[in-house]
PDB file of C-alpha atoms in Angstrom:
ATOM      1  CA  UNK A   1     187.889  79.750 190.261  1.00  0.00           C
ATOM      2  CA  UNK A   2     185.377  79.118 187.177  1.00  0.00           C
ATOM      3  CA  UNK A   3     185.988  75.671 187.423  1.00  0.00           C
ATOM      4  CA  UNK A   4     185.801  74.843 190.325  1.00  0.00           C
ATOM      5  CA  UNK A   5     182.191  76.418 190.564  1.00  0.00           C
ATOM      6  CA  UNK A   6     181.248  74.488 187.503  1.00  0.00           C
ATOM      7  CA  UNK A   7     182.763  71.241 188.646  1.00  0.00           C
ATOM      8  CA  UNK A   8     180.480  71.776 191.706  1.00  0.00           C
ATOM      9  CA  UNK A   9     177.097  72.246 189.411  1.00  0.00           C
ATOM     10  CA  UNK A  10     177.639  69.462 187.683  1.00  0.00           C
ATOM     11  CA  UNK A  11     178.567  67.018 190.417  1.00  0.00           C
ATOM     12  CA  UNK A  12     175.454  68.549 192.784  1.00  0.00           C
ATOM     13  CA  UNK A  13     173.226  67.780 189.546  1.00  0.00           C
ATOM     14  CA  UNK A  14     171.973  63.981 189.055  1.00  0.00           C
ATOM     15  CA  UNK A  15     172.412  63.219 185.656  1.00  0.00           C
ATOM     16  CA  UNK A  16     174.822  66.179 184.648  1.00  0.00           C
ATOM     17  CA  UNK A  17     176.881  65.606 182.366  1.00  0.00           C
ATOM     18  CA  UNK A  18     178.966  68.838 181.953  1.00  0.00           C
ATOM     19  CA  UNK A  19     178.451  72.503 182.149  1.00  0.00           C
ATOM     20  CA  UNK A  20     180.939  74.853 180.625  1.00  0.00           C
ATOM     21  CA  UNK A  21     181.810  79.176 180.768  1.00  0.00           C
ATOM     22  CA  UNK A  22     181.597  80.611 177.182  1.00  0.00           C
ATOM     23  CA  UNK A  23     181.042  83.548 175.222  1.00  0.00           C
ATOM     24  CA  UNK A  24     179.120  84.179 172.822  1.00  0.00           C
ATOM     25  CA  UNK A  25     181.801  83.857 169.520  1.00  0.00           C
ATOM     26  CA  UNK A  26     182.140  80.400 170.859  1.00  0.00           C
ATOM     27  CA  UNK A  27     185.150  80.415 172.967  1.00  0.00           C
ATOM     28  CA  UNK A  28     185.537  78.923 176.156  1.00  0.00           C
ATOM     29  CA  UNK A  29     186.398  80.404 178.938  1.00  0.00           C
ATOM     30  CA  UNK A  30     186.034  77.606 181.152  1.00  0.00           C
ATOM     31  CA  UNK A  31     184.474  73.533 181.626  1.00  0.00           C
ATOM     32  CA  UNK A  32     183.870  70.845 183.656  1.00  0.00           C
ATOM     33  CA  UNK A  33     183.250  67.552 181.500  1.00  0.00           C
ATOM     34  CA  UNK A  34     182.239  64.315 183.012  1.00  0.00           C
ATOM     35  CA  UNK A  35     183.799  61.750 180.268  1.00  0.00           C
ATOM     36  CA  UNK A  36     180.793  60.408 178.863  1.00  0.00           C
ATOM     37  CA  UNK A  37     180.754  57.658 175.715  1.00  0.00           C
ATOM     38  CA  UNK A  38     180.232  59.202 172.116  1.00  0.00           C
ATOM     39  CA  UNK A  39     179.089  62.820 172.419  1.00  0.00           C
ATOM     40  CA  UNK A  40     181.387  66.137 172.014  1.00  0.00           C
ATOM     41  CA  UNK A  41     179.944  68.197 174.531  1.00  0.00           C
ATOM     42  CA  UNK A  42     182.307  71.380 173.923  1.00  0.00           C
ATOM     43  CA  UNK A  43     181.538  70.877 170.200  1.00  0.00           C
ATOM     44  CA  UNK A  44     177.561  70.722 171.426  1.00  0.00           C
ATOM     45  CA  UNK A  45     178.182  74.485 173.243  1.00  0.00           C
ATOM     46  CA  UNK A  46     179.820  75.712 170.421  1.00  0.00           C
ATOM     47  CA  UNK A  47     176.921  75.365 168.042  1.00  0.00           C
ATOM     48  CA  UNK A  48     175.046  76.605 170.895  1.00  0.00           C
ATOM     49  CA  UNK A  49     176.503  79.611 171.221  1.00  0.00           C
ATOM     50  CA  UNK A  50     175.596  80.691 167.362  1.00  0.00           C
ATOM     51  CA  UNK A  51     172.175  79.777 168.013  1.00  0.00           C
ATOM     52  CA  UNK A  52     172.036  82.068 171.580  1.00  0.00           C
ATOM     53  CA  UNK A  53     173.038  84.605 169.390  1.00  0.00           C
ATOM     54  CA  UNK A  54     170.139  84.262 167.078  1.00  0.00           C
ATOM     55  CA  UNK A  55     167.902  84.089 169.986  1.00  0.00           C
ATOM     56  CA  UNK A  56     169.732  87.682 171.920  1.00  0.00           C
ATOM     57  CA  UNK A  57     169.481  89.468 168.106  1.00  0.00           C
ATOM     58  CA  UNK A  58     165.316  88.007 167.649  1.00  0.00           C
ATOM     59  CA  UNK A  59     164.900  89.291 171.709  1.00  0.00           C
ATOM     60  CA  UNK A  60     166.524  92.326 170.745  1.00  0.00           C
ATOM     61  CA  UNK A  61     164.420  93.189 167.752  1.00  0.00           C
ATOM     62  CA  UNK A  62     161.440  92.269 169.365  1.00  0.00           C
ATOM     63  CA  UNK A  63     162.238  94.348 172.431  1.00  0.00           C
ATOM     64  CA  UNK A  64     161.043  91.498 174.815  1.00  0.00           C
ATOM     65  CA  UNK A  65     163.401  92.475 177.000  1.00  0.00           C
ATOM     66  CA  UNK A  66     167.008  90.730 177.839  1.00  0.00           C
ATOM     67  CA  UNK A  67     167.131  87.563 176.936  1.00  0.00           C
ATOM     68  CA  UNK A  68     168.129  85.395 180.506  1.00  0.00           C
ATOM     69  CA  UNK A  69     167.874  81.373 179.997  1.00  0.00           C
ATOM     70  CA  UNK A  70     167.011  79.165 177.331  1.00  0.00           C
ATOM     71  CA  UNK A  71     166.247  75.513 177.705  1.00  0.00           C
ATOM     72  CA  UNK A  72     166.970  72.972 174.447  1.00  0.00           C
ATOM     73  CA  UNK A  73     164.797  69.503 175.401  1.00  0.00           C
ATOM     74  CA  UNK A  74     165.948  66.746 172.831  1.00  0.00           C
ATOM     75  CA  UNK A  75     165.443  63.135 173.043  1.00  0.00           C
ATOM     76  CA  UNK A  76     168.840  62.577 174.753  1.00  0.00           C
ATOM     77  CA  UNK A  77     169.942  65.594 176.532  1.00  0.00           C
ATOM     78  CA  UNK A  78     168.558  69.064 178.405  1.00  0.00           C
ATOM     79  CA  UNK A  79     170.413  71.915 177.499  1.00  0.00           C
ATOM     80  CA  UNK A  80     169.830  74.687 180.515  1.00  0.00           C
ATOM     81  CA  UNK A  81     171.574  77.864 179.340  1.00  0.00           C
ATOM     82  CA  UNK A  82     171.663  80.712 182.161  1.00  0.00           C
ATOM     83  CA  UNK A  83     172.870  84.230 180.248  1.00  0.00           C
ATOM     84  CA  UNK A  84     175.724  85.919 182.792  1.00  0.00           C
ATOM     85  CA  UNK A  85     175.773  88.886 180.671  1.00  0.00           C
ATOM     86  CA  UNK A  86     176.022  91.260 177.310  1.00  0.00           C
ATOM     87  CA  UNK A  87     179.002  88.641 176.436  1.00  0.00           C
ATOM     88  CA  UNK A  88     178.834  85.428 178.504  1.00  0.00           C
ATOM     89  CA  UNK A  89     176.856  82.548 179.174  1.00  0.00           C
ATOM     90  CA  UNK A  90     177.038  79.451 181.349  1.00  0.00           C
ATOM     91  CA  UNK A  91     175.477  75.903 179.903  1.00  0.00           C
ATOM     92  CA  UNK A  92     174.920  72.963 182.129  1.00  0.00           C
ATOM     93  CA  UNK A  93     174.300  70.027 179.824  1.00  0.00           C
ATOM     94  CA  UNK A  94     171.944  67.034 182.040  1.00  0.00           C
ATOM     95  CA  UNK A  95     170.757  63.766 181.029  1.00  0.00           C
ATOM     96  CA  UNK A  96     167.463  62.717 179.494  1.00  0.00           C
ATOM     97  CA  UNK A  97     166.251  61.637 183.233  1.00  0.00           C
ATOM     98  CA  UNK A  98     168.644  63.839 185.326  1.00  0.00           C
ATOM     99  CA  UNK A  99     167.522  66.620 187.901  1.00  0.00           C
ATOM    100  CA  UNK A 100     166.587  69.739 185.720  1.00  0.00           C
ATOM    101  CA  UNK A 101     164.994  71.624 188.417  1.00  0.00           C
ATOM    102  CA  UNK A 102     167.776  71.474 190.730  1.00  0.00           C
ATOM    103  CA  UNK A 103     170.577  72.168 188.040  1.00  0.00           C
ATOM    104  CA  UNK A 104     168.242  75.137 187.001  1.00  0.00           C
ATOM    105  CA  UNK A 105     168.492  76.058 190.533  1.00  0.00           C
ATOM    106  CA  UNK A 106     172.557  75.246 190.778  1.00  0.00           C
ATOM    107  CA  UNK A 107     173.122  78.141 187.991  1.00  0.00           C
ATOM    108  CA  UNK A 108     170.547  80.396 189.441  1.00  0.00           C
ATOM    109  CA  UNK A 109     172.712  80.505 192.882  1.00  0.00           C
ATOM    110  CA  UNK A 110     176.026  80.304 191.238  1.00  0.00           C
ATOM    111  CA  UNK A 111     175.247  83.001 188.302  1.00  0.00           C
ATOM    112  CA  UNK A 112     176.261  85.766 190.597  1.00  0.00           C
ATOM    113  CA  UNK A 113     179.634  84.534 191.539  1.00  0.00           C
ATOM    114  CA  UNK A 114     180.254  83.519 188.309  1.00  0.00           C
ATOM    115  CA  UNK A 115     179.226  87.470 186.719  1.00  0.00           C
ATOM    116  CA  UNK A 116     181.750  88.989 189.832  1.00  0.00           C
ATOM    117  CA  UNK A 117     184.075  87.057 188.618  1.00  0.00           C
ATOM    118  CA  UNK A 118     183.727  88.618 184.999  1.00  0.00           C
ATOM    119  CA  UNK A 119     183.534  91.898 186.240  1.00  0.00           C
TER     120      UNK A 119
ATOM    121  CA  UNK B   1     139.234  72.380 165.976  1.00  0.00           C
ATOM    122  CA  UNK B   2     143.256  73.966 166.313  1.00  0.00           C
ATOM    123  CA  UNK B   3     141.865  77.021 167.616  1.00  0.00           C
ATOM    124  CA  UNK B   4     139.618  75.540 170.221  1.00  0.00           C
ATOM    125  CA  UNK B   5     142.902  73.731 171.416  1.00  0.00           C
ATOM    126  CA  UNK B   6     144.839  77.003 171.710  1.00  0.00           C
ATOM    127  CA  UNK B   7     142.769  78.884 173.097  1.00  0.00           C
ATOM    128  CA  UNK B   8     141.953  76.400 176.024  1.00  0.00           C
ATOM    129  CA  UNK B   9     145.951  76.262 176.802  1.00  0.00           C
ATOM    130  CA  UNK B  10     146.003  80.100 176.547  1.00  0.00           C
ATOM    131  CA  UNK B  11     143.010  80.255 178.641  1.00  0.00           C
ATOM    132  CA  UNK B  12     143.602  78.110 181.447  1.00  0.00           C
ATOM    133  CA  UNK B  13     147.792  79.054 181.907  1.00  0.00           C
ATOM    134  CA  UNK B  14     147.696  82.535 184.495  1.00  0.00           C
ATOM    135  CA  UNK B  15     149.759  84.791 182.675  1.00  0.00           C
ATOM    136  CA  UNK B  16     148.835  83.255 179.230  1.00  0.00           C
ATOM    137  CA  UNK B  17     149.491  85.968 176.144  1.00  0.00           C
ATOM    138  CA  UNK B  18     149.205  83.966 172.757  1.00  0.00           C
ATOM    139  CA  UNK B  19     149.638  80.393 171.498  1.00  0.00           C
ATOM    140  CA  UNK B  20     150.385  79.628 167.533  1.00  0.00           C
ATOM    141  CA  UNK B  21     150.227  76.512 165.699  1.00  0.00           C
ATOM    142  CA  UNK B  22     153.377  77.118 163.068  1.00  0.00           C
ATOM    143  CA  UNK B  23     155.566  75.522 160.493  1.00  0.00           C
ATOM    144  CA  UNK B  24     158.846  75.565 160.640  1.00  0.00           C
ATOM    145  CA  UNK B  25     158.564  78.083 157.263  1.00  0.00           C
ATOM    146  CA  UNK B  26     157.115  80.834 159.548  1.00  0.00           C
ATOM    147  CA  UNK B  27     153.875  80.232 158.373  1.00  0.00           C
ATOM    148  CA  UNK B  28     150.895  79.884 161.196  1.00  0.00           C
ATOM    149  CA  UNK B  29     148.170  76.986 160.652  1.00  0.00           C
ATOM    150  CA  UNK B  30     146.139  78.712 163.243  1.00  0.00           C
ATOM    151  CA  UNK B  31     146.971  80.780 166.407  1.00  0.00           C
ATOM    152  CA  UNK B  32     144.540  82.664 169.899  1.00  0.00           C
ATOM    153  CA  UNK B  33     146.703  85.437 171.149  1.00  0.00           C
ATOM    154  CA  UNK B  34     144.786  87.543 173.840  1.00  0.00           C
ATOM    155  CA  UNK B  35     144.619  91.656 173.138  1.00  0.00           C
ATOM    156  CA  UNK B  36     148.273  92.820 174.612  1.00  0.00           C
ATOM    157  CA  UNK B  37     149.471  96.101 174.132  1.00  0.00           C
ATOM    158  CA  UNK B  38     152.848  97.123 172.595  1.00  0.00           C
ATOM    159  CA  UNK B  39     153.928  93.031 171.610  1.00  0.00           C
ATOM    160  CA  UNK B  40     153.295  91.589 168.199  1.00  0.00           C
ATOM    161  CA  UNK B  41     152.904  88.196 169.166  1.00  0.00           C
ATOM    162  CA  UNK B  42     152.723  87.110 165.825  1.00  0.00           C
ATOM    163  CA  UNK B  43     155.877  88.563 165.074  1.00  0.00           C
ATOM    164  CA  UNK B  44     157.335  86.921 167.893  1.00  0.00           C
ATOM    165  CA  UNK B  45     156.261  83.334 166.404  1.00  0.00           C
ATOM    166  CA  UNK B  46     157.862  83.724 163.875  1.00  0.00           C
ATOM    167  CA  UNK B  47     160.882  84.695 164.239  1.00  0.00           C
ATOM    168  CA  UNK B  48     161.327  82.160 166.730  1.00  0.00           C
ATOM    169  CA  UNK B  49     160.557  79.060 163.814  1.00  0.00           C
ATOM    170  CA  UNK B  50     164.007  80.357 162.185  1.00  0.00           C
ATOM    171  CA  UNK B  51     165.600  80.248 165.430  1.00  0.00           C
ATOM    172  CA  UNK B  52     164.061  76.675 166.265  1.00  0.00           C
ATOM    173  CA  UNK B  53     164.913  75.497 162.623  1.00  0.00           C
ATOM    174  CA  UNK B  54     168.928  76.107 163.529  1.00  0.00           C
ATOM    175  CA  UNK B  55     168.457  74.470 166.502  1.00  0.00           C
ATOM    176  CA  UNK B  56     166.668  71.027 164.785  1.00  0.00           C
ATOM    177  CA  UNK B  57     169.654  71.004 162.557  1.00  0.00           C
ATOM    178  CA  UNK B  58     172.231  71.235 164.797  1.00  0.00           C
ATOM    179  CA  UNK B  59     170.620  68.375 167.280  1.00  0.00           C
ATOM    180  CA  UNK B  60     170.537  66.462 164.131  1.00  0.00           C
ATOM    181  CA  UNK B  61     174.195  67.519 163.456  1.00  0.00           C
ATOM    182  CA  UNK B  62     175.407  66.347 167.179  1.00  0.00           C
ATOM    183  CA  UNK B  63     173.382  63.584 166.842  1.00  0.00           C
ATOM    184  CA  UNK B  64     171.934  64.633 170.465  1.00  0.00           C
ATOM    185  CA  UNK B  65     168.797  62.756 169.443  1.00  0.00           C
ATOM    186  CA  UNK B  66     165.019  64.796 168.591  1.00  0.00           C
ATOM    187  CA  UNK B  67     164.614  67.926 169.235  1.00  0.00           C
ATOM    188  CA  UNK B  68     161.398  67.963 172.089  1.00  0.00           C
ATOM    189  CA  UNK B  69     160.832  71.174 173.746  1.00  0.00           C
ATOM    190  CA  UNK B  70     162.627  74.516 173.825  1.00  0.00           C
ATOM    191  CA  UNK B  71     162.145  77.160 176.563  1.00  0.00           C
ATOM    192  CA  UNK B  72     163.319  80.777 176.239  1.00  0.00           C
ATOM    193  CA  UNK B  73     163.192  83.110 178.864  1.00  0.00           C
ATOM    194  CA  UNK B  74     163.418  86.745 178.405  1.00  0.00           C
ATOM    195  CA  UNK B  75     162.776  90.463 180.967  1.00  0.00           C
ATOM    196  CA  UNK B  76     159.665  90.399 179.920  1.00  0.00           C
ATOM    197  CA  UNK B  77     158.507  86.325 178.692  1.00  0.00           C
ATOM    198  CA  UNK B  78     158.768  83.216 178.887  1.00  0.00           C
ATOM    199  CA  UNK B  79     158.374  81.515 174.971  1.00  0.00           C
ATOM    200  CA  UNK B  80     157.190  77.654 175.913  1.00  0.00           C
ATOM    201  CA  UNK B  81     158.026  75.575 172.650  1.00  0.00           C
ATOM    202  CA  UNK B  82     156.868  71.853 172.049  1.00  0.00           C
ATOM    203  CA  UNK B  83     157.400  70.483 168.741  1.00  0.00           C
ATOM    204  CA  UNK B  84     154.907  68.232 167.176  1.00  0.00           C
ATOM    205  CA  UNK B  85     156.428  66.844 164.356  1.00  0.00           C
ATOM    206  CA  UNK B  86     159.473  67.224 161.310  1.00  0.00           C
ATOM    207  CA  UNK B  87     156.727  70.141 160.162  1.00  0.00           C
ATOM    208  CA  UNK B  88     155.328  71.944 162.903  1.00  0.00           C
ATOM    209  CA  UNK B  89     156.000  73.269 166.357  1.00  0.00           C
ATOM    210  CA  UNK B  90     153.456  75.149 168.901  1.00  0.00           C
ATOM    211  CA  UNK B  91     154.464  77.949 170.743  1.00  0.00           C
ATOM    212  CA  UNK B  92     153.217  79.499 173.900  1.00  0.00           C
ATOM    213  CA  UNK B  93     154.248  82.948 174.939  1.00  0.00           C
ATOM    214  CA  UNK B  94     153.324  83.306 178.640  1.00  0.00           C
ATOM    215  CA  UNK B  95     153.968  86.606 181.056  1.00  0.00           C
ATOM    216  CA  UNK B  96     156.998  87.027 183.118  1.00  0.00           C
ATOM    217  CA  UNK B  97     155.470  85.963 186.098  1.00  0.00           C
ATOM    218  CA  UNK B  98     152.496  83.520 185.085  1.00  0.00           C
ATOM    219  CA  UNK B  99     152.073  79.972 185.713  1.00  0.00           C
ATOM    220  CA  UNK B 100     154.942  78.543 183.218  1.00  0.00           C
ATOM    221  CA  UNK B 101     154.500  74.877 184.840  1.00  0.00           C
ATOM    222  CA  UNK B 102     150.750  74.826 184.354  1.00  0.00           C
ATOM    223  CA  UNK B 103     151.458  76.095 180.373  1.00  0.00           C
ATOM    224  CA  UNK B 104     154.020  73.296 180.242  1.00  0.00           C
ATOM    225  CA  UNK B 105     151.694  70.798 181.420  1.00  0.00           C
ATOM    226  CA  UNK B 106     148.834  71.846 179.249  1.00  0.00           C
ATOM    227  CA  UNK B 107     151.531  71.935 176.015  1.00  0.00           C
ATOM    228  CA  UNK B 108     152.239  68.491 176.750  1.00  0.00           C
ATOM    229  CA  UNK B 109     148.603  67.282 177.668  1.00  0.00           C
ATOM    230  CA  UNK B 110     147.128  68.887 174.184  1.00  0.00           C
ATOM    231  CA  UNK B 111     150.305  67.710 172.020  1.00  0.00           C
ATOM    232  CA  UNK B 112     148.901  64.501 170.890  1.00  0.00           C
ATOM    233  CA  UNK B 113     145.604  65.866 169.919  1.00  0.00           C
ATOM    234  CA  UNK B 114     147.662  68.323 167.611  1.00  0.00           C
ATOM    235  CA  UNK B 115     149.588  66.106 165.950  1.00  0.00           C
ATOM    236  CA  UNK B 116     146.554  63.555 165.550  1.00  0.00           C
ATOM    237  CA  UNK B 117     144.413  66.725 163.576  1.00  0.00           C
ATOM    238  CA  UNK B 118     147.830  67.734 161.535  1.00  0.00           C
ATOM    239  CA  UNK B 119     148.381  64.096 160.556  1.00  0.00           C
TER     240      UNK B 119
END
């Protein structure tokens, strides 16, 4: 189940805050939301997702080969974004101070169940 | 001296390809790229400050706080953003398997010298 791999990411991860299962037109397939005061974190993926695709087209141009995670720093959260494949994409949203490295390291181990369970 | 400074963070990151001093316009202040066959680093920069532009206005839109560093991983680099102020960014494009850390470390070490010359 999507969500219960993504409920897991999140709760392993100090300081995350969500971490969601989307494609790249903006749709989710899945999400795991802790509630959290004053910020729209599906509405934060969704303008994420227009941006990743920006990022896959520039990668693709370039021809610096497949384009596999991002990371958005901003003064409040870390975006980690972990690309499952030519359609998907998990995000794992983390607090200012959370654990980056070890969410980074969450949707490293989980990417492949997540991609079989694409296929 | 901007070069000096970007030339010391390519220089002492293993792996190090190119670092560029840019504006968000796509326009380069000053940049040290090492000789690498087959990648237009320059190229790379900037298409990257229209990418980094959308992503500045959509923080701004969520209100998810300043934009800070952005990170994009790809087959063949890693792209190592820091952004300096509402102007300018600098970007380090490092090789698949060099010493990202060490390039993040130096980024943030030589960012207030940056900004103090720009200002």
């Amino acid at each position: 189940m999507f969500a219960d791999i993504l409920r897991k990411i999140v709760e392993e991860t100090r300081g995350g805050a969500g971490a969601v299962l989307m494609g790249y037109d903006g749709i989710a397939i899945d999400q795991y939301f802790r509630p959290l005061e004053g910020v729209d974190l599906q509405l934060v993926a969704v303008e994420y997702a227009n941006i990743l695709k920006d990022i896959k087209r520039t990668a693709e141009i370039l021809d610096s080969g497949e384009m596999e995670e991002v990371t958005i720093r901003t003064g409040g959260f870390q975006v980690l974004i972990r690309i499952l494949n030519d359609d998907y994409f998990v995000a794992l949203t983390i607090e200012k101070d959370g654990n980056f490295g070890k969410g980074r390291y969450l949707l490293m181990r989980e990417a492949p169940s997540l991609r079989a369970e694409l296929a």
